[in-house]
Tab-separated table of C-alpha atoms in Angstrom:
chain	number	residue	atom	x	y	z
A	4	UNK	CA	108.853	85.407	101.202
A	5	UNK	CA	112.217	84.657	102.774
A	6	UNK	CA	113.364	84.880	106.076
A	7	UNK	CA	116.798	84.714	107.441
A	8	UNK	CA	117.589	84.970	111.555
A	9	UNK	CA	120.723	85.855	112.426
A	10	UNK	CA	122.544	85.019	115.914
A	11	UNK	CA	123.867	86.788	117.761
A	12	UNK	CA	123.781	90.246	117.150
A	13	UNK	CA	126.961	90.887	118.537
A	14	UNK	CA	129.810	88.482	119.411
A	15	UNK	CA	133.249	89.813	120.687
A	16	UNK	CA	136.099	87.492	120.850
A	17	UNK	CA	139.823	87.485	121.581
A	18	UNK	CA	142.359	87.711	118.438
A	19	UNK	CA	143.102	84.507	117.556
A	20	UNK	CA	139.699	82.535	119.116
A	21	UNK	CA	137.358	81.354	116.989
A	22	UNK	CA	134.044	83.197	116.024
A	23	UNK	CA	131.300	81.413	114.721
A	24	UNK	CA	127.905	83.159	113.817
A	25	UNK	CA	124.560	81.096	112.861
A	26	UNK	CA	121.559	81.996	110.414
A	27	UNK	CA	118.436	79.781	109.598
A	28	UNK	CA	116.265	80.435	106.861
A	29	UNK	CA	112.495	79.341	106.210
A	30	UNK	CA	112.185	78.842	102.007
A	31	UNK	CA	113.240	75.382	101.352
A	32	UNK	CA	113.892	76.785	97.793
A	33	UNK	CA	116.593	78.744	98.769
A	34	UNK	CA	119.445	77.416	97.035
A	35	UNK	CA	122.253	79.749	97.344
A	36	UNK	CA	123.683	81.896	101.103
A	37	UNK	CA	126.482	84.203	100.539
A	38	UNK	CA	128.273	85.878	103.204
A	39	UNK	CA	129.207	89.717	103.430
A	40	UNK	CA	131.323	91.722	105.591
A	41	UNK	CA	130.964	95.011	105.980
A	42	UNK	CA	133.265	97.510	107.460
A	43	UNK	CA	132.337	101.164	108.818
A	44	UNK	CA	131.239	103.447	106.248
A	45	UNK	CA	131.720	100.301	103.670
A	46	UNK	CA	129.726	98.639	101.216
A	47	UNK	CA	129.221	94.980	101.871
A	48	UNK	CA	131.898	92.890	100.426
A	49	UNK	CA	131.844	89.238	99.552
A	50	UNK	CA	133.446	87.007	102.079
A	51	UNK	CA	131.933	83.223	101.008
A	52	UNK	CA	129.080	81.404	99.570
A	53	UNK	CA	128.122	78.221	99.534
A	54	UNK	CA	125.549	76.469	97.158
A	55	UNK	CA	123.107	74.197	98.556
A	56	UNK	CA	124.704	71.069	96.477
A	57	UNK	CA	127.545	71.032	98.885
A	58	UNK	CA	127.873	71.014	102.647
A	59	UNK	CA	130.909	72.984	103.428
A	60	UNK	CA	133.432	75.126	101.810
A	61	UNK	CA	136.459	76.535	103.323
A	62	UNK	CA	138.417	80.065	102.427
A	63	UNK	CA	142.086	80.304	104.125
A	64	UNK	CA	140.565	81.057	107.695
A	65	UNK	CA	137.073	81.341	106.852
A	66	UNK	CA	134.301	78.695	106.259
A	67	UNK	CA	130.644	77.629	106.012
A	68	UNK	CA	129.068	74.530	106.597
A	69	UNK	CA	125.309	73.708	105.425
A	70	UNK	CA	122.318	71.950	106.693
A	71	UNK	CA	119.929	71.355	104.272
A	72	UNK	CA	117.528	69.382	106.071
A	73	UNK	CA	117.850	71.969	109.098
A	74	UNK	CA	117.356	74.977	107.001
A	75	UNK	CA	120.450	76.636	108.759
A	76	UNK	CA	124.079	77.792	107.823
A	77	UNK	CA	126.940	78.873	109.679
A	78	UNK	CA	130.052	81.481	108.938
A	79	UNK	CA	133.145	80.135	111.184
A	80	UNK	CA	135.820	82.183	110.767
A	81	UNK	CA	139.307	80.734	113.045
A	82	UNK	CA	142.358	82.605	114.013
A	83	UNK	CA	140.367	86.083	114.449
A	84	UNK	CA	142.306	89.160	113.519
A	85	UNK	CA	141.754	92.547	114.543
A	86	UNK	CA	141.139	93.406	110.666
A	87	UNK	CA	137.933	90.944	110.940
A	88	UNK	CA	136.447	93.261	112.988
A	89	UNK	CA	133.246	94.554	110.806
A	90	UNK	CA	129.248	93.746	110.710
A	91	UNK	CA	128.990	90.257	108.610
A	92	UNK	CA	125.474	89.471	106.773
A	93	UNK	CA	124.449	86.272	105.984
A	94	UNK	CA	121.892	86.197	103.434
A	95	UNK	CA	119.791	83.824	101.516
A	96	UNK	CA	117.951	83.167	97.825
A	97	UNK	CA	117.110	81.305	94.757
A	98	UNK	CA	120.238	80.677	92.506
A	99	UNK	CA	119.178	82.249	89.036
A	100	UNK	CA	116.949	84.584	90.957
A	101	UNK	CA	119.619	86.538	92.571
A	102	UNK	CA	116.979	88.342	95.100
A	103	UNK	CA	119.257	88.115	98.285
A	104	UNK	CA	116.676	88.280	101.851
A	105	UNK	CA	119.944	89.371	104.331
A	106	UNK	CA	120.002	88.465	108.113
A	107	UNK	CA	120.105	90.895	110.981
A	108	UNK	CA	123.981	91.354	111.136
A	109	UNK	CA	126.241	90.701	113.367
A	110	UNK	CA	128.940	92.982	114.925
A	111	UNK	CA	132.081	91.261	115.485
A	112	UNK	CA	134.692	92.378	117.834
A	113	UNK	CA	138.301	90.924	117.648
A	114	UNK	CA	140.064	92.243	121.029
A	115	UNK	CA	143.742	92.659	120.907
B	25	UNK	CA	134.208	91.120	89.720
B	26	UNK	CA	132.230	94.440	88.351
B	27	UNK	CA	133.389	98.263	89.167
B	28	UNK	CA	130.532	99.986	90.273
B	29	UNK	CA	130.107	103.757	91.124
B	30	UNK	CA	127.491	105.513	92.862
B	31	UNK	CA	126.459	109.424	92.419
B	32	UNK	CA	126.432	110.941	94.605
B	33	UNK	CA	127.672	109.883	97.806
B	34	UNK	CA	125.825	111.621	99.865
B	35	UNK	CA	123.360	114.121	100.163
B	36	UNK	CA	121.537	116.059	102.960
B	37	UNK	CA	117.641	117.087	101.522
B	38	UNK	CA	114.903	118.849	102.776
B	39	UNK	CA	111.670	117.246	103.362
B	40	UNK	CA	108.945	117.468	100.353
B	41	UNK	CA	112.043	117.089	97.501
B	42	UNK	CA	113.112	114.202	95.621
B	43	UNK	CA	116.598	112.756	95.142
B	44	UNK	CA	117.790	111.032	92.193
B	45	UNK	CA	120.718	108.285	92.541
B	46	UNK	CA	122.923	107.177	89.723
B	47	UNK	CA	124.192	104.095	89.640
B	48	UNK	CA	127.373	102.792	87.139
B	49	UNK	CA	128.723	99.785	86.208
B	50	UNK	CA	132.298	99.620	83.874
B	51	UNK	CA	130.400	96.064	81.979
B	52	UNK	CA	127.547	95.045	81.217
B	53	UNK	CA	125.468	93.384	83.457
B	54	UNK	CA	122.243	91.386	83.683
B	55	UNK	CA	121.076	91.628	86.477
B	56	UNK	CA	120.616	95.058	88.702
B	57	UNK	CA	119.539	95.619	92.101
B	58	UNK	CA	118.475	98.689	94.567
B	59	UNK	CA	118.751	98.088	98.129
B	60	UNK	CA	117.983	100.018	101.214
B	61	UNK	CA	119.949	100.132	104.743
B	62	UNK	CA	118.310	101.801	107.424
B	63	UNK	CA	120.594	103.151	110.093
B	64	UNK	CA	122.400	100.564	112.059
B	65	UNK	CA	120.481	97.994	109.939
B	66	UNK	CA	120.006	95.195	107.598
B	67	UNK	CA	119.860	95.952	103.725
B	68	UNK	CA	116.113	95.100	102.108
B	69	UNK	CA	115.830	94.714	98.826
B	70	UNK	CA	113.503	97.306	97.288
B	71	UNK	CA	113.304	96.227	93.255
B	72	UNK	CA	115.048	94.656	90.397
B	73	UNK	CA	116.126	96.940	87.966
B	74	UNK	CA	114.645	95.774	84.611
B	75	UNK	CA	116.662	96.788	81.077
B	76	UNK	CA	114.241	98.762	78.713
B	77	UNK	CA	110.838	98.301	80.982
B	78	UNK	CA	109.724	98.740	84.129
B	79	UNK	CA	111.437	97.573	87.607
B	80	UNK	CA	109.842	94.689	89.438
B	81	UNK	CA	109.221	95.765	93.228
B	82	UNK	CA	109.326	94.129	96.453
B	83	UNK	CA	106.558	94.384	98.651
B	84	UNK	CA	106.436	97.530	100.596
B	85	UNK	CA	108.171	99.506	97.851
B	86	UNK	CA	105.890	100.872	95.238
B	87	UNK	CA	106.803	103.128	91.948
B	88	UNK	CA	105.655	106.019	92.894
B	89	UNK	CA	107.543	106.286	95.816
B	90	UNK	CA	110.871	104.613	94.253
B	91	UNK	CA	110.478	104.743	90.878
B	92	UNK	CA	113.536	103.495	88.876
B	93	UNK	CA	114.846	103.682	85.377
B	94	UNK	CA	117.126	101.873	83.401
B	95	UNK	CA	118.223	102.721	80.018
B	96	UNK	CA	120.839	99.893	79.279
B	97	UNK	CA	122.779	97.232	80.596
B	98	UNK	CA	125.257	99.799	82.356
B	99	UNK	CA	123.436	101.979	84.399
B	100	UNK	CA	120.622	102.572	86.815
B	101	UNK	CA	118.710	105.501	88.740
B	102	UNK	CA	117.095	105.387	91.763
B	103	UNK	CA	114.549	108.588	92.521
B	104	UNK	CA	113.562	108.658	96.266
B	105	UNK	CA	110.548	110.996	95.754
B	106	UNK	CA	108.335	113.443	97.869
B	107	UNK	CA	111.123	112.746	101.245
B	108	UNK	CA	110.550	112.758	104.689
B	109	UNK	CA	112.697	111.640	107.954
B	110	UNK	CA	111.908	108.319	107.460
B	111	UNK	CA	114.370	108.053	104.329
B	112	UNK	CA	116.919	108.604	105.754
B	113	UNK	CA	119.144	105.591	104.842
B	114	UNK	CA	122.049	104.621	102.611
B	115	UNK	CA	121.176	103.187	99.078
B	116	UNK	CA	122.607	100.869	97.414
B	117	UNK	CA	122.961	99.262	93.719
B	118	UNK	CA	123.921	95.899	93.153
B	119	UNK	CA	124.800	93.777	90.308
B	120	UNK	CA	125.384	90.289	89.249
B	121	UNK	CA	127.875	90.248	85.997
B	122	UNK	CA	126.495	87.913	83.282
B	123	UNK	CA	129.472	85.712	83.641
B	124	UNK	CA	128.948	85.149	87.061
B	125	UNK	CA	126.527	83.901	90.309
B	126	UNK	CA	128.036	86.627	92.500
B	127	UNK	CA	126.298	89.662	93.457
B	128	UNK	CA	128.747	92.512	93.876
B	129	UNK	CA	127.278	96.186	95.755
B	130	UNK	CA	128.332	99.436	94.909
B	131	UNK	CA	129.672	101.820	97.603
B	132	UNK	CA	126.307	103.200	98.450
B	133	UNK	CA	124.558	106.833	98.784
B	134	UNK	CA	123.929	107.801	102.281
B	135	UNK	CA	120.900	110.041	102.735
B	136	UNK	CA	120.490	112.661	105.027
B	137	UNK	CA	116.756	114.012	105.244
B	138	UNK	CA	115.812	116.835	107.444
């Protein structure tokens, strides 16, 4: 099956740096990586996705770029706010198939 | 995007007992998940929740255990049977509406197991 890595684990940056958090995956099928964020207590929301016929796509302050070839994605997210504070999940699967194989997590820290 | 409810939130259960989880969606939907996140972890999927026959399971997660029903295209249970310790965990549903490619979660049932 599927498996997404997730780096780091944790990452704490100051508001208004840049965070940038990595995930690789190992089924060359895998077609489609969304991103979720999820606060305390929260269910996992919907931040991005990307679709592996395109190499980036960009969100008001958030974006992901794609390596196809690489097998890896990345979640950049610019201008950090103490609101983007949460655990984001990158996570990985076949478009149509809708099985999503989730990375580790990573807590993100946005210091004031 | 899909409004999805979860009963109950939470519950606190005694080893040896089962809990049933009710999941609700306000449209129809194709395509419905269950997931499991362990404390301080990742969410795994445990099955696909298949309308009018029985759920497809990932590995690890067998029917007995789990088993799930699914009478239409609007709602889902989730049984966590003969508990222990180890199930301790939040549960989630998760649905992709038929319009869509998004996967949308619902707020969860955290599960307390003593």
């Amino acid at each position: 099956g599927e498996n997404v890595e997730q780096h780091p684990s944790t990452l704490s940056v100051q508001e208004g740096d840049s965070a940038v958090i990595k995930c690789t995956y190992s089924d060359s099928a895998s077609n489609y990586f969304p991103w979720y964020k999820q606060e305390l207590g929260k269910r996992p929301q919907l931040i991005i996705d990307i679709r592996s016929n395109v190499g980036e796509k960009k969100d008001q302050r958030i974006a992901v770029t794609l390596n196809k070839t690489a097998k890896h994605f990345s979640l950049h997210i610019t201008e950090t706010q103490p609101e983007d504070s949460a655990v984001y999940f990158c996570a990985a699967s076949i478009l149509n198939d809708y099985k999503l194989s989730f990375g580790a997590g990573t807590t993100v820290t946005v210091r004031a | 995007s899909a409004v999805i409810s979860q009963k109950p939130s939470r519950d606190i259960c005694q080893r040896g007992t089962s809990l049933t989880i009710q999941c609700q969606v306000d449209s129809q939907v194709t395509m419905m998940f269950w997931y499991r996140q362990q404390p301080g972890q990742s969410l795994t999927l445990i099955a696909t929740a298949n309308q009018g026959s029985e759920a497809t399971y990932e590995s690890g997660f067998v029917i007995d255990k789990f088993p799930i029903s699914r009478p239409n295209l609007t709602f889902s249970t989730l049984t966590v049977s003969n508990l222990s310790p180890e199930d301790s965990s939040i549960y989630l549903c998760s649905v992709v509406p038929g319009d869509q490619e998004t996967q949308y979660f619902g707020p969860g049932t955290r599960l307390l197991v003593l």
